[in-house]
mmCIF file of C-alpha atoms and ligand atoms in Angstrom:
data_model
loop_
_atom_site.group_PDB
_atom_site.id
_atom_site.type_symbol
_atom_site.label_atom_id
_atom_site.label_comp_id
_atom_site.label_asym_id
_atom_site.label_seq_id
_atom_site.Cartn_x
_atom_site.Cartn_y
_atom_site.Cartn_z
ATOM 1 C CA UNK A 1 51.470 4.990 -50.354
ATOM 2 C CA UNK A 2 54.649 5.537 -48.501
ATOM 3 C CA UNK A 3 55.713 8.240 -46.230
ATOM 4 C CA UNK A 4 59.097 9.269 -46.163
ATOM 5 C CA UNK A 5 59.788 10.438 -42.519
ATOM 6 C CA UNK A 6 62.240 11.211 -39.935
ATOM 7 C CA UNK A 7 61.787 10.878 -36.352
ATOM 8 C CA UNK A 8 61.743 13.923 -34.002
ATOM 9 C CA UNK A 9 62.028 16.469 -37.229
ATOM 10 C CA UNK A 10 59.174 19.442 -36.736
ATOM 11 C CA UNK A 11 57.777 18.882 -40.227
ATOM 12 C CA UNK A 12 56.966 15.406 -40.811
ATOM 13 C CA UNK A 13 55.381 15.878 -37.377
ATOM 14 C CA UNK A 14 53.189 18.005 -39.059
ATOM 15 C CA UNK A 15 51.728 15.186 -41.392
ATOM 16 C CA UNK A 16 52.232 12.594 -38.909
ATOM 17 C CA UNK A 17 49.445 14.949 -36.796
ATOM 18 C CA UNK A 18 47.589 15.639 -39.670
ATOM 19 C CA UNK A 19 47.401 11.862 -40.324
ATOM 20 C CA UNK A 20 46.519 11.110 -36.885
ATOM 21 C CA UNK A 21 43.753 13.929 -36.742
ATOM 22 C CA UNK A 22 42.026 12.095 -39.886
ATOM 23 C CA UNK A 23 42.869 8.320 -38.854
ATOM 24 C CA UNK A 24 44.287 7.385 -41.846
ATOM 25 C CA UNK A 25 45.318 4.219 -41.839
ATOM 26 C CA UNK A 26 47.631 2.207 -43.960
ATOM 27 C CA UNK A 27 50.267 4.612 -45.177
ATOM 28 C CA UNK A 28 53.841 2.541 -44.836
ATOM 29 C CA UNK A 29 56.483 4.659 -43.394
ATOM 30 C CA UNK A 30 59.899 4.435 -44.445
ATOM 31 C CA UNK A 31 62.356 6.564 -41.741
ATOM 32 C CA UNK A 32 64.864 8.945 -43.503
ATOM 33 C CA UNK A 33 68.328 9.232 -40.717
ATOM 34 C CA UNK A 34 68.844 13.204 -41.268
ATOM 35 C CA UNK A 35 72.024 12.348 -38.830
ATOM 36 C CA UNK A 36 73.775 9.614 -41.291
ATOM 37 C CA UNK A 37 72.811 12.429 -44.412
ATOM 38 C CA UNK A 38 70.363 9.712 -45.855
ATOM 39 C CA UNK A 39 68.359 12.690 -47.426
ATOM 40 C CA UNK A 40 71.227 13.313 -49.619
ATOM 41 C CA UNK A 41 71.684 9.965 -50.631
ATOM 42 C CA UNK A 42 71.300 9.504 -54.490
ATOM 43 C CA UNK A 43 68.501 7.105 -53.962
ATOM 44 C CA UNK A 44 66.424 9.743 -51.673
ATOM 45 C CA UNK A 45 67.721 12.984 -54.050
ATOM 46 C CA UNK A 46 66.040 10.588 -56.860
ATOM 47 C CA UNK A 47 62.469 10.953 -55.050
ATOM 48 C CA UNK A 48 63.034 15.189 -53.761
ATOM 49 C CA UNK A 49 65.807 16.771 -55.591
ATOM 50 C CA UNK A 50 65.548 19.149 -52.370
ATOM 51 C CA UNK A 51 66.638 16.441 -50.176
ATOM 52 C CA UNK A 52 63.892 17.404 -47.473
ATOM 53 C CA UNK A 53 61.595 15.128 -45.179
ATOM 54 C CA UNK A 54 58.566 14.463 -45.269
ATOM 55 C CA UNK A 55 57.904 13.418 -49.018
ATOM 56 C CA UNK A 56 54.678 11.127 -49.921
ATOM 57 C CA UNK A 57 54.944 8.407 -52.763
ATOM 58 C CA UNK A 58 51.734 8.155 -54.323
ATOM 59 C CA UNK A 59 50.520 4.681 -55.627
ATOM 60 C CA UNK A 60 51.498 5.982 -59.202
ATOM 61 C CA UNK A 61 54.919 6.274 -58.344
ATOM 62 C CA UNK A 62 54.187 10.373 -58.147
ATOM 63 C CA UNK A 63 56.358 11.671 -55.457
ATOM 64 C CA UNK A 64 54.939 14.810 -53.309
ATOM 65 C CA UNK A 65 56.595 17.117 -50.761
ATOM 66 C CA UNK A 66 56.176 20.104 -49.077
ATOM 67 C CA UNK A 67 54.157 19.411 -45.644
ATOM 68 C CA UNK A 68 51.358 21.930 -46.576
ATOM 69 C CA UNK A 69 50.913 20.736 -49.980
ATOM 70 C CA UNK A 70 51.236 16.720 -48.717
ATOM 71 C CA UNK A 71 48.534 17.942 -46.193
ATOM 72 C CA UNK A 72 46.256 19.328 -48.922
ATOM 73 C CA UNK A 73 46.046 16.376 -50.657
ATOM 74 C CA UNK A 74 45.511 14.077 -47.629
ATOM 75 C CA UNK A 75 42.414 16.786 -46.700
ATOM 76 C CA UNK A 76 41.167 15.372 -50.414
ATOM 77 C CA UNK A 77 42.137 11.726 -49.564
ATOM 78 C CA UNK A 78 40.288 11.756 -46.496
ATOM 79 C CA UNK A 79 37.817 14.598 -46.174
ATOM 80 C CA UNK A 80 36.606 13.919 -42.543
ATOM 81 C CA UNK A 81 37.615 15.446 -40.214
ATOM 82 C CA UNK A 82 37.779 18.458 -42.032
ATOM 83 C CA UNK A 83 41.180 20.486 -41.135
ATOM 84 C CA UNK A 84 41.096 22.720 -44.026
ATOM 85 C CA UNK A 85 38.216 24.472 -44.392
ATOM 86 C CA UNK A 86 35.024 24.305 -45.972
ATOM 87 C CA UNK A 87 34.544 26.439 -49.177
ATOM 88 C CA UNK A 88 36.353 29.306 -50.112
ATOM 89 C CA UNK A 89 36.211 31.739 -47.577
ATOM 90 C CA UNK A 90 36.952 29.120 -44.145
ATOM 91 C CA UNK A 91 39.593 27.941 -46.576
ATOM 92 C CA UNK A 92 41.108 31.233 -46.671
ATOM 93 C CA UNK A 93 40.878 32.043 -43.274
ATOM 94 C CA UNK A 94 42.348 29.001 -42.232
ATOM 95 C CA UNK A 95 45.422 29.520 -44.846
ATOM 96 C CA UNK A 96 46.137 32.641 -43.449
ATOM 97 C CA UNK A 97 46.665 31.505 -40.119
ATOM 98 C CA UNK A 98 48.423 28.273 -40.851
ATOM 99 C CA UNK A 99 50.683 30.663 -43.316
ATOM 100 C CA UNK A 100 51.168 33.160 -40.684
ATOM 101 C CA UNK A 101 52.541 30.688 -38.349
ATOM 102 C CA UNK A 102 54.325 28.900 -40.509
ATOM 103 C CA UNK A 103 56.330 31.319 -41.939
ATOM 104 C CA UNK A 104 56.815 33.489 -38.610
ATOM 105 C CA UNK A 105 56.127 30.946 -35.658
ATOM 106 C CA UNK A 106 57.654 27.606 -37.195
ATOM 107 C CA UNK A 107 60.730 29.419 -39.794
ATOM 108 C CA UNK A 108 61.608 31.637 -36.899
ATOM 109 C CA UNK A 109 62.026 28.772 -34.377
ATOM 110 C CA UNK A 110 63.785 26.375 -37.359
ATOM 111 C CA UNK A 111 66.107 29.613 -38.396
ATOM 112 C CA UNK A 112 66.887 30.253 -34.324
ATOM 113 C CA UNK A 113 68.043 26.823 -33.870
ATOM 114 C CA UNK A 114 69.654 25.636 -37.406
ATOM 115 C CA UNK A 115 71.544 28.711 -37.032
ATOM 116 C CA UNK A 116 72.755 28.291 -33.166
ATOM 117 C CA UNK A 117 72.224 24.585 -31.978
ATOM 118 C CA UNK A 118 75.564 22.282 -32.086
ATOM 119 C CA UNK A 119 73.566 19.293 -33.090
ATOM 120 C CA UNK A 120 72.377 21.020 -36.094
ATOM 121 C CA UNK A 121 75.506 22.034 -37.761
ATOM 122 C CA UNK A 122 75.342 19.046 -39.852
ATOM 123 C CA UNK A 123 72.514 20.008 -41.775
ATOM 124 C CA UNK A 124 72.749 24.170 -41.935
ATOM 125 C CA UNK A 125 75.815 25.242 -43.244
ATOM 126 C CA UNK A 126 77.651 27.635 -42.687
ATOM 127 C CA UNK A 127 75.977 28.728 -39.301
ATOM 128 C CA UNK A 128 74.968 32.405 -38.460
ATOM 129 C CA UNK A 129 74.982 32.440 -34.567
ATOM 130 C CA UNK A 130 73.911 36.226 -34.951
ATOM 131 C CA UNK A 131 70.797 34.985 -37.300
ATOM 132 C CA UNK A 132 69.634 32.904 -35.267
ATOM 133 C CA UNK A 133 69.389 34.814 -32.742
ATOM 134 C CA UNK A 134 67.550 37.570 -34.347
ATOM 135 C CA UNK A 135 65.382 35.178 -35.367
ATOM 136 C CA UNK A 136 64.903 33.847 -32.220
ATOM 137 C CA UNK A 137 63.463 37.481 -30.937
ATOM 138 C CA UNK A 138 61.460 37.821 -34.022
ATOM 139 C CA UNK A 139 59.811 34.045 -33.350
ATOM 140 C CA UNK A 140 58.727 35.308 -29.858
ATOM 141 C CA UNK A 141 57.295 38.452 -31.180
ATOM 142 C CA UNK A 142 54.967 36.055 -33.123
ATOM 143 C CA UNK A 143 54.498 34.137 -29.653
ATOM 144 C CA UNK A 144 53.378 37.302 -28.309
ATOM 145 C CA UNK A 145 50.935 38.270 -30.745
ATOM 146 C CA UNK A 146 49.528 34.388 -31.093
ATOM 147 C CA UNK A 147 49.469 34.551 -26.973
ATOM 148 C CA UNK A 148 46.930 37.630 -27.577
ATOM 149 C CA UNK A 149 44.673 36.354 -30.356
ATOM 150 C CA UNK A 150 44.287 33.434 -28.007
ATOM 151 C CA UNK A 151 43.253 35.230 -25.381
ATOM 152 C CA UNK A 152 39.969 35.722 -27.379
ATOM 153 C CA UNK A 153 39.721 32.672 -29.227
ATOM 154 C CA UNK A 154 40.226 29.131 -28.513
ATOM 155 C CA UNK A 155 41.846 27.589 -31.798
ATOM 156 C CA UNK A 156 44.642 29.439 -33.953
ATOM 157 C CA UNK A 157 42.607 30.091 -36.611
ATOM 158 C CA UNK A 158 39.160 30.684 -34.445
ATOM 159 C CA UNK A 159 37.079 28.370 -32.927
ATOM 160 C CA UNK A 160 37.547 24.659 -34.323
ATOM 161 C CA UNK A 161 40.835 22.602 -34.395
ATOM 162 C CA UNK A 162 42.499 23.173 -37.665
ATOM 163 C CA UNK A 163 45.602 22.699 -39.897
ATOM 164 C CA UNK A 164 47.105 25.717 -38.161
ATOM 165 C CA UNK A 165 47.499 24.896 -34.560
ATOM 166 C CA UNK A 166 49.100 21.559 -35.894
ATOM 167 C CA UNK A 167 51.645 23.823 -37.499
ATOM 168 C CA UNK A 168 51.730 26.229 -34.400
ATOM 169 C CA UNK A 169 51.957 22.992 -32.001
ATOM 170 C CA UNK A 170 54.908 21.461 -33.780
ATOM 171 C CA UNK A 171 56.820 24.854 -33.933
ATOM 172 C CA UNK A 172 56.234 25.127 -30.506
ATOM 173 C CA UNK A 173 57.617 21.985 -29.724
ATOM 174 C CA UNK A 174 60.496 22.368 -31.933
ATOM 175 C CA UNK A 175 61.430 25.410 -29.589
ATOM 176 C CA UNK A 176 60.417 23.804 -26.286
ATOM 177 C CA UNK A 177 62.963 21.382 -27.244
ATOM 178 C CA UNK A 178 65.788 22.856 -28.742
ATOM 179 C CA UNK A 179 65.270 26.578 -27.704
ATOM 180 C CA UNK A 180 64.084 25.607 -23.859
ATOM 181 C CA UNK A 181 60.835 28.054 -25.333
ATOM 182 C CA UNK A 182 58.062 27.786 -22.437
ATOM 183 C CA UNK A 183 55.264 30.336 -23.332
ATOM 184 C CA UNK A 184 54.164 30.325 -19.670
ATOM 185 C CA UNK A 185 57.294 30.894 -18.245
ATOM 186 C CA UNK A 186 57.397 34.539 -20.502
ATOM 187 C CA UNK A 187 54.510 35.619 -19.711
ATOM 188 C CA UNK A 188 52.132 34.431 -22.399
ATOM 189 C CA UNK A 189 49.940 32.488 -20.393
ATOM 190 C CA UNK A 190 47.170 31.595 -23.279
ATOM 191 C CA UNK A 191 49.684 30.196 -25.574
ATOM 192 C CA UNK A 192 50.771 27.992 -22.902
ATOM 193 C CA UNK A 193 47.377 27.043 -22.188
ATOM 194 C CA UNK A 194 46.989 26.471 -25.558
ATOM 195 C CA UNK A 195 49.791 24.085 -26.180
ATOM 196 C CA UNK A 196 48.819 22.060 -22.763
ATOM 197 C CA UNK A 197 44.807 21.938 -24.566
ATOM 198 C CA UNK A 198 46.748 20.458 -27.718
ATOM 199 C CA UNK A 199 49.393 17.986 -26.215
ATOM 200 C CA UNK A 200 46.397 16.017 -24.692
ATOM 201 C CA UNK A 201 44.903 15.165 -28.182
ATOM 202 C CA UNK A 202 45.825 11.695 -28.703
ATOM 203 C CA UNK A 203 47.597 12.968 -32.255
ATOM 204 C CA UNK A 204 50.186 15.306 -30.156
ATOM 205 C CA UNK A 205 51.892 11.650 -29.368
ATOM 206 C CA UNK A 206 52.722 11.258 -33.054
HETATM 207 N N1 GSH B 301 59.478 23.395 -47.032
HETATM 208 C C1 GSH B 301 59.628 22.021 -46.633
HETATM 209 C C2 GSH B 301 60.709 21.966 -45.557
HETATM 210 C C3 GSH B 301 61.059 20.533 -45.193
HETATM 211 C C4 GSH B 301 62.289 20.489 -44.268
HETATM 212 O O1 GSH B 301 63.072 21.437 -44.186
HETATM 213 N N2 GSH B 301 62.418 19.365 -43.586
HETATM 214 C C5 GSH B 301 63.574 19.181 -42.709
HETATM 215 C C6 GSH B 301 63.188 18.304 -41.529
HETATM 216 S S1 GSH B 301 61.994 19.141 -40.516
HETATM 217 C C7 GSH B 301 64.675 18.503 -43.492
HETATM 218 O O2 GSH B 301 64.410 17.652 -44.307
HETATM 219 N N3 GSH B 301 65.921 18.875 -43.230
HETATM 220 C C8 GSH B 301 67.053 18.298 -43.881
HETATM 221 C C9 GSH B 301 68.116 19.328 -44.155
HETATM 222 O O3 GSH B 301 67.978 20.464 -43.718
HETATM 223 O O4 GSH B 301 69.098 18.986 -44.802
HETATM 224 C C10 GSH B 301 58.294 21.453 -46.141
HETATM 225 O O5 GSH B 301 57.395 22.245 -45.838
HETATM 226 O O6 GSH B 301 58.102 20.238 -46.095
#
C-alpha cells in the first residue's frame, strides 16, 4: 500500500494519526509538494481526479481518498484499537461527532485560512478575505460549544479516544498554526485542556 501525503497539510494528518493510533506498520509513503502544484500534476490527477492529499493505493492498484472514508477502511484493515465504534449505534454516535467537527470545527478553520492566509493563495483561488473571516467566527462558535460538551465529558465523542478528537485535534492545530487559535487564551479552558490531553499521545507527533 502507498500513502500519498503531504507534510504539515491538516488532512493527511488525520490518517497519519489514525495510522499511528492503530500501529500500522508498513504503509510506504510517497510526499505530494502542494507548494510546487504536484497534486495537479497529470501523473497525481491520474490517481484523484480531485487533485487532493491524502489518497491510499491499495495493493490492487484501487486508489482511495477522502480521509474519513481512507480511515474507514484502515478501521477494517486493522480492527484494534477500535476508533470507530462498535456496532451500529457507538458507530453512529461516533459519526456524528467526527461529522460535526469536521464539517464545522475543521471546514471552518480550512475556509478561515484558504480564504485569508498569503501562503495559501496558491491553492484557493480567487480568495474571499470577507469569507474567511466569517468563517473564522462561525469556527469559534463550534469551539465554544465543543469547549462546553467537554466540560462534561472527557473525549469528543464521550468517554474513549475516538476518530473524532483526531479530526477535532488536527483542526485545532490547523488554526493554532495559521489562525494563532489558542482555546485557552478565549476563554474555553476545557478545549484547551483537551488539546494539551491529546498532544501528549505519542500519535499527536505524526
Ligand atoms: N475532502 C477531502 C479534502 C482533502 C483536501 O482538501 N486536502 C488538502 C490538503 S489538507 C489538499 O489536497 N489541498 C490541495 C488543494 O487545495 O489544491 C478529504 O477529506 O480528504
Amino acid at each position: 500500500m502507498k500513502l500519498y501525503t503531504a507534510a504539515r497539510a491538516p488532512n493527511p494528518r488525520r490518517v497519519a494519526m489514525f495510522i499511528a493510533e492503530k500501529g500500522i506498520a508498513g504503509i510506504e509513503q510517497v510526499q505530494i509538494d502542494l507548494g510546487a502544484g504536484q497534486h495537479r500534476s497529470a501523473e497525481y490527477l491520474a490517481r484523484n481526479p480531485l487533485g487532493r492529499v491524502p489518497a491510499l493505493e491499495l495493493d490492487d492498484g484501487r486508489v482511495l481518498c477522502e480521509t474519513r472514508a481512507i480511515c474507514t477502511w484502515l478501521e477494517g484493515y486493522a480492527p484494534e484499537p477500535n476508533l470507530m465504534g462498535e456496532g451500529y449505534d457507538e458507530r453512529a454516535f461516533i459519526e456524528m461527532a467526527d461529522r460535526r467537527v469536521e464539517l464545522h470545527l475543521f471546514l471552518g478553520a480550512a475556509n478561515a485560512i484558504r480564504h485569508v492566509h498569503p501562503g495559501l493563495a496558491a491553492l484557493e483561488q480567487p480568495q474571499f478575505p470577507d469569507y474567511g473571516a466569517a468563517q473564522a467566527e462561525k469556527m469559534r462558535d463550534i469551539a465554544r460549544w465543543l469547549d462546553q460538551a467537554l466540560a462534561a465529558q472527557p473525549f469528543v465523542a464521550g468517554q474513549r479516544f475516538t476518530i473524532a478528537d483526531i479530526t477535532a485535534f488536527c483542526a485545532l492545530e490547523f488554526a493554532r498554526g495559521l489562525m494563532k487559535f489558542r482555546p485557552g487564551q478565549e476563554g474555553m479552558a476545557h478545549l484547551q485542556s483537551w488539546r494539551d490531553r491529546i498532544a501528549e499521545r505519542p500519535s499527536a507527533a505524526c
